[in-house]
Tab-separated table of C-alpha atoms in Angstrom:
chain	number	residue	atom	x	y	z
S	1	MET	CA	17.154	5.157	21.296
S	2	SER	CA	14.860	5.327	18.269
S	3	LYS	CA	16.437	6.017	14.874
S	4	GLY	CA	13.226	7.647	13.660
S	5	LYS	CA	9.515	7.135	13.034
S	6	VAL	CA	7.658	5.542	10.134
S	7	LEU	CA	3.964	6.035	9.463
S	8	VAL	CA	2.048	2.978	8.231
S	9	MET	CA	-1.154	3.767	6.340
S	10	GLY	CA	-3.718	0.986	6.687
S	11	SER	CA	-7.054	0.384	4.971
S	12	ASN	CA	-10.524	0.064	6.487
S	13	ALA	CA	-12.145	-1.453	3.384
S	14	THR	CA	-13.718	-4.920	3.485
S	15	ARG	CA	-15.358	-5.224	0.047
S	16	ILE	CA	-14.503	-4.177	-3.509
S	17	GLU	CA	-16.682	-3.472	-6.562
S	18	ILE	CA	-16.846	-6.115	-9.292
S	19	GLN	CA	-18.044	-5.791	-12.850
S	20	GLY	CA	-21.756	-6.293	-13.377
S	21	GLY	CA	-22.666	-4.884	-9.985
S	22	GLY	CA	-22.150	-6.046	-6.443
S	23	THR	CA	-18.997	-6.447	-4.422
S	24	GLY	CA	-16.586	-9.130	-3.349
S	25	PRO	CA	-14.884	-9.680	0.034
S	26	MET	CA	-11.327	-8.591	0.681
S	27	GLY	CA	-9.142	-6.701	3.145
S	28	GLN	CA	-5.525	-5.979	4.036
S	29	TYR	CA	-2.826	-8.657	3.944
S	30	LEU	CA	-1.360	-9.721	7.274
S	31	ASN	CA	2.200	-10.504	6.187
S	32	GLU	CA	2.441	-7.373	4.056
S	33	THR	CA	1.564	-5.345	7.139
S	34	VAL	CA	3.531	-6.996	9.903
S	35	VAL	CA	6.684	-8.261	8.159
S	36	PRO	CA	7.867	-4.760	7.180
S	37	MET	CA	6.721	-3.288	10.496
S	38	LEU	CA	8.647	-5.892	12.465
S	39	ALA	CA	11.702	-5.378	10.262
S	40	LEU	CA	11.551	-1.639	10.905
S	41	VAL	CA	11.274	-2.189	14.652
S	42	GLY	CA	14.183	-4.621	14.503
S	43	ALA	CA	16.244	-1.987	12.692
S	44	GLY	CA	15.591	0.563	15.433
S	45	TYR	CA	12.656	2.520	14.030
S	46	GLU	CA	9.337	3.335	15.686
S	47	VAL	CA	6.205	2.518	13.701
S	48	LEU	CA	2.636	3.783	13.935
S	49	LEU	CA	-0.371	2.298	12.139
S	50	ALA	CA	-3.121	4.766	11.191
S	51	THR	CA	-6.213	4.369	9.006
S	52	PRO	CA	-8.909	6.623	7.536
S	53	SER	CA	-11.400	5.813	10.315
S	54	GLY	CA	-8.982	4.987	13.105
S	55	ALA	CA	-10.256	1.401	13.285
S	56	LYS	CA	-7.742	-1.380	12.732
S	57	PRO	CA	-7.582	-2.812	9.220
S	58	TYR	CA	-9.650	-5.894	8.475
S	59	ILE	CA	-7.195	-8.681	7.719
S	60	ASP	CA	-8.094	-10.613	4.575
S	61	PRO	CA	-8.638	-14.249	5.664
S	62	ALA	CA	-6.731	-15.378	2.560
S	63	SER	CA	-3.604	-13.824	4.063
S	64	ASP	CA	-4.021	-15.247	7.554
S	65	ALA	CA	-1.928	-18.324	6.806
S	66	VAL	CA	1.541	-19.636	7.506
S	67	GLN	CA	2.227	-19.970	3.775
S	68	HIS	CA	2.490	-16.186	3.546
S	69	PHE	CA	5.295	-16.329	6.091
S	70	GLY	CA	7.392	-18.750	4.071
S	71	GLY	CA	5.918	-21.707	5.942
S	72	ASP	CA	7.578	-20.490	9.160
S	73	GLU	CA	5.068	-21.170	11.941
S	74	ALA	CA	6.995	-19.123	14.496
S	75	ALA	CA	7.152	-16.105	12.175
S	76	TYR	CA	3.437	-16.432	11.434
S	77	LEU	CA	2.490	-16.555	15.115
S	78	ARG	CA	4.815	-13.678	15.927
S	79	GLY	CA	3.216	-11.613	13.170
S	80	LYS	CA	-0.309	-12.389	14.384
S	81	ASP	CA	0.641	-11.483	17.944
S	82	PHE	CA	2.269	-8.229	16.835
S	83	PHE	CA	-0.800	-7.148	14.893
S	84	ALA	CA	-3.162	-8.143	17.701
S	85	ASN	CA	-1.259	-6.757	20.660
S	86	ASP	CA	1.548	-4.339	19.837
S	87	PRO	CA	0.812	-0.733	20.888
S	88	SER	CA	1.831	0.544	17.446
S	89	THR	CA	-1.105	-1.238	15.813
S	90	ASN	CA	-3.673	-0.439	18.506
S	91	THR	CA	-3.584	3.329	18.899
S	92	GLY	CA	-6.857	3.956	17.052
S	93	ARG	CA	-5.232	6.786	15.128
S	94	THR	CA	-6.810	8.354	12.079
S	95	LEU	CA	-4.766	9.657	9.170
S	96	GLN	CA	-6.300	13.071	9.853
S	97	SER	CA	-5.074	13.067	13.459
S	98	VAL	CA	-1.546	12.243	12.317
S	99	ILE	CA	-1.644	15.138	9.849
S	100	LYS	CA	-2.863	17.541	12.543
S	101	GLU	CA	-0.058	16.539	14.897
S	102	GLY	CA	2.503	17.124	12.161
S	103	LEU	CA	4.067	14.937	9.487
S	104	ASP	CA	7.556	16.366	9.922
S	105	GLU	CA	8.241	13.997	12.816
S	106	TYR	CA	7.992	10.993	10.464
S	107	ASP	CA	11.009	9.876	8.472
S	108	GLY	CA	9.145	7.587	6.085
S	109	VAL	CA	5.751	6.234	5.126
S	110	PHE	CA	4.621	2.729	4.188
S	111	ALA	CA	1.362	1.317	2.794
S	112	PRO	CA	0.822	-2.447	2.593
S	113	GLY	CA	-1.563	-4.183	0.230
S	114	GLY	CA	-4.356	-6.603	-0.040
S	115	GLN	CA	-7.116	-5.095	-2.140
S	116	GLY	CA	-8.351	-2.823	0.651
S	117	PRO	CA	-6.287	0.222	-0.398
S	118	VAL	CA	-7.817	0.048	-3.898
S	119	VAL	CA	-11.174	0.956	-2.327
S	120	ASP	CA	-10.392	3.585	0.294
S	121	LEU	CA	-6.785	4.795	0.392
S	122	MET	CA	-6.636	5.221	-3.385
S	123	GLN	CA	-9.120	8.091	-3.108
S	124	ASP	CA	-8.628	9.202	0.487
S	125	PRO	CA	-7.814	12.928	0.749
S	126	ASP	CA	-5.772	12.456	3.916
S	127	ALA	CA	-3.680	9.723	2.307
S	128	GLY	CA	-3.146	12.112	-0.594
S	129	GLU	CA	-2.007	14.911	1.701
S	130	ILE	CA	0.391	12.557	3.445
S	131	LEU	CA	1.920	11.305	0.205
S	132	ARG	CA	2.270	14.821	-1.186
S	133	HIS	CA	4.137	15.795	1.976
S	134	PHE	CA	6.582	12.897	1.722
S	135	HIS	CA	7.009	13.419	-2.009
S	136	ALA	CA	7.799	17.120	-1.596
S	137	ALA	CA	10.255	16.329	1.206
S	138	GLY	CA	11.857	13.463	-0.731
S	139	LYS	CA	11.322	11.144	2.244
S	140	PRO	CA	11.260	7.339	1.755
S	141	THR	CA	7.832	6.151	0.599
S	142	ALA	CA	7.226	2.386	0.352
S	143	LEU	CA	4.091	0.850	-1.197
S	144	LEU	CA	3.572	-2.917	-1.383
S	145	CYS	CA	1.459	-5.199	-3.618
S	146	HIS	CA	-1.802	-3.259	-4.187
S	147	GLY	CA	-0.277	-0.491	-2.066
S	148	PRO	CA	1.255	1.387	-5.033
S	149	ILE	CA	-2.281	2.277	-6.127
S	150	VAL	CA	-2.423	4.507	-3.012
S	151	SER	CA	-0.125	6.876	-4.912
S	152	ILE	CA	-3.213	7.863	-6.947
S	153	SER	CA	-4.558	9.627	-3.839
S	154	ALA	CA	-1.952	12.354	-4.343
S	155	MET	CA	-4.005	13.592	-7.329
S	156	PRO	CA	-6.260	16.557	-6.506
S	157	ARG	CA	-9.212	14.726	-8.104
S	158	ALA	CA	-8.421	11.149	-7.145
S	159	THR	CA	-12.044	10.243	-6.423
S	160	GLU	CA	-13.106	11.398	-9.875
S	161	PHE	CA	-10.186	9.533	-11.457
S	162	ARG	CA	-11.274	6.298	-9.779
S	163	ALA	CA	-14.910	6.859	-10.762
S	164	ALA	CA	-13.854	7.361	-14.395
S	165	LEU	CA	-12.017	4.032	-14.309
S	166	ILE	CA	-15.139	2.248	-13.040
S	167	GLN	CA	-17.180	3.947	-15.744
S	168	GLY	CA	-14.674	2.762	-18.345
S	169	ASP	CA	-13.812	6.321	-19.386
S	170	ARG	CA	-10.043	6.083	-19.798
S	171	VAL	CA	-9.851	9.388	-21.691
S	172	LYS	CA	-11.453	11.252	-18.797
S	173	ALA	CA	-9.244	9.401	-16.293
S	174	ALA	CA	-6.087	10.365	-18.184
S	175	GLU	CA	-7.207	13.990	-18.214
S	176	LEU	CA	-7.884	13.925	-14.463
S	177	ALA	CA	-4.425	12.476	-13.846
S	178	LYS	CA	-2.562	15.436	-15.333
S	179	GLY	CA	-0.131	16.917	-12.844
S	180	TRP	CA	0.145	13.710	-10.814
S	181	GLN	CA	3.191	13.901	-8.561
S	182	TYR	CA	4.432	10.420	-9.503
S	183	ALA	CA	4.144	10.758	-13.292
S	184	GLY	CA	7.322	9.389	-14.863
S	185	TYR	CA	8.242	7.297	-11.808
S	186	LYS	CA	9.251	3.681	-12.326
S	187	MET	CA	6.996	1.411	-10.263
S	188	THR	CA	5.784	-2.119	-9.815
S	189	VAL	CA	2.441	-3.358	-8.495
S	190	TYR	CA	0.328	-6.514	-8.248
S	191	SER	CA	-0.065	-7.822	-11.779
S	192	ALA	CA	-3.278	-8.559	-13.659
S	193	THR	CA	-2.329	-12.237	-13.918
S	194	GLU	CA	-1.674	-12.442	-10.178
S	195	GLU	CA	-5.094	-10.869	-9.628
S	196	LYS	CA	-6.923	-13.429	-11.770
S	197	PRO	CA	-6.979	-16.304	-9.207
S	198	ILE	CA	-8.485	-13.925	-6.653
S	199	GLU	CA	-11.108	-12.748	-9.138
S	200	ASP	CA	-11.956	-16.345	-10.079
S	201	ASN	CA	-11.915	-17.997	-6.656
S	202	ILE	CA	-12.679	-15.310	-4.059
S	203	LEU	CA	-14.404	-12.374	-5.727
S	204	HIS	CA	-16.226	-14.478	-8.346
S	205	GLY	CA	-16.075	-11.523	-10.690
S	206	LYS	CA	-13.668	-9.188	-12.460
S	207	LEU	CA	-12.446	-5.905	-11.071
S	208	TYR	CA	-13.236	-2.759	-13.014
S	209	PHE	CA	-9.559	-1.951	-13.503
S	210	ASN	CA	-6.216	-3.649	-13.015
S	211	MET	CA	-3.344	-2.098	-11.137
S	212	PRO	CA	-0.511	-1.861	-13.721
S	213	GLU	CA	-2.732	-0.346	-16.418
S	214	THR	CA	-4.127	2.159	-13.925
S	215	LEU	CA	-0.700	3.387	-12.877
S	216	ASP	CA	0.444	3.567	-16.492
S	217	LEU	CA	-2.671	5.544	-17.424
S	218	ALA	CA	-1.856	7.985	-14.640
S	219	GLY	CA	1.655	8.452	-16.034
S	220	ALA	CA	3.860	5.912	-14.254
S	221	GLU	CA	6.342	3.578	-15.930
S	222	THR	CA	5.107	0.282	-14.517
S	223	THR	CA	6.862	-3.066	-14.827
S	224	VAL	CA	6.033	-6.410	-13.250
S	225	GLY	CA	8.277	-9.379	-12.642
S	226	THR	CA	7.480	-13.073	-12.484
S	227	ASP	CA	4.127	-13.769	-10.868
S	228	PHE	CA	4.299	-14.458	-7.130
S	229	GLU	CA	8.071	-13.951	-6.986
S	230	PRO	CA	9.703	-11.079	-5.073
S	231	HIS	CA	10.132	-7.918	-7.136
S	232	VAL	CA	10.969	-4.419	-5.888
S	233	VAL	CA	11.522	-1.204	-7.852
S	234	VAL	CA	13.228	1.895	-6.427
S	235	ASP	CA	12.937	5.291	-8.129
S	236	ARG	CA	13.987	8.371	-6.189
S	237	GLU	CA	12.146	8.347	-2.845
S	238	LEU	CA	9.566	5.796	-4.013
S	239	ILE	CA	9.970	2.078	-3.254
S	240	THR	CA	7.350	-0.298	-4.656
S	241	GLY	CA	6.932	-4.061	-4.260
S	242	GLN	CA	4.873	-6.293	-6.525
S	243	ASN	CA	3.243	-8.941	-4.364
S	244	PRO	CA	3.032	-10.550	-0.910
S	245	ARG	CA	6.378	-12.284	-1.385
S	246	SER	CA	8.021	-8.885	-1.758
S	247	ASP	CA	7.447	-8.175	1.954
S	248	HIS	CA	11.012	-8.834	3.148
S	249	PRO	CA	12.757	-7.198	0.149
S	250	ILE	CA	10.718	-3.998	0.337
S	251	ALA	CA	11.368	-3.768	4.069
S	252	ALA	CA	15.107	-4.077	3.431
S	253	LYS	CA	15.023	-1.346	0.766
S	254	LEU	CA	12.969	0.943	2.987
S	255	ILE	CA	15.392	0.505	5.886
S	256	GLU	CA	18.343	1.195	3.568
S	257	ALA	CA	16.687	4.421	2.390
S	258	LEU	CA	15.864	5.512	5.926
S	259	ASP	CA	19.403	4.805	7.105
S	260	ARG	CA	20.869	6.779	4.181
S	261	ALA	CA	18.591	9.725	4.896
S	262	SER	CA	19.545	9.609	8.576
S	263	LEU	CA	23.255	9.684	7.756
S	264	ALA	CA	22.775	12.554	5.326
S	265	SER	CA	20.868	14.731	7.790
């Protein structure tokens, strides 16, 4: 018997803006998606992957490697098979359809990273509605790597906030962020120094904004740990992980929070 349901918000983005014009290729990270989902299933929870368009997320080729599974070939192949074939990742569900059916049936929400969420989920109104629901209900909310930037979508004017960042207008962005639901929350997110190798070697350009400064500008209290080492921060219902190697730890913290909420209800 299922212990509950967790909604996984995926990204449909495949390219991200870089300074000077143009875009660079990116997507969603495989391990960040499937490791927590598999852990949740193993702990007795149902999972459902939904995206803005209903199409499956584009997996960033940089993440499609055994190294992101601790060098464990069996874990890597199991993760690939789960993403390709499990019913939970192949429903074609949109975030809007999940909202219409009712968010009360979900006990938690999770958003993995890769840079995809920085393009679409960060400013997606449906993602914002979902996060506001879970925030108001105090239900476990886990955001991994670039995923914590999805919390920006809870702002009423998230699209304008993001546009102000790209325009370099930090004063306007700070003004637009007033009233953000997660102001004052302790968080972590992919660091600027972790981002640099991707900017140098994959994007061949700099992003318009980095993740920690953006969350701080919005009103969060952001800290980062050692680059490319696991780091998870828990504050109230919000659980954030810094990087791809935080996949197992954030899953464990999310399951702990879900189990506690289940016992309390």
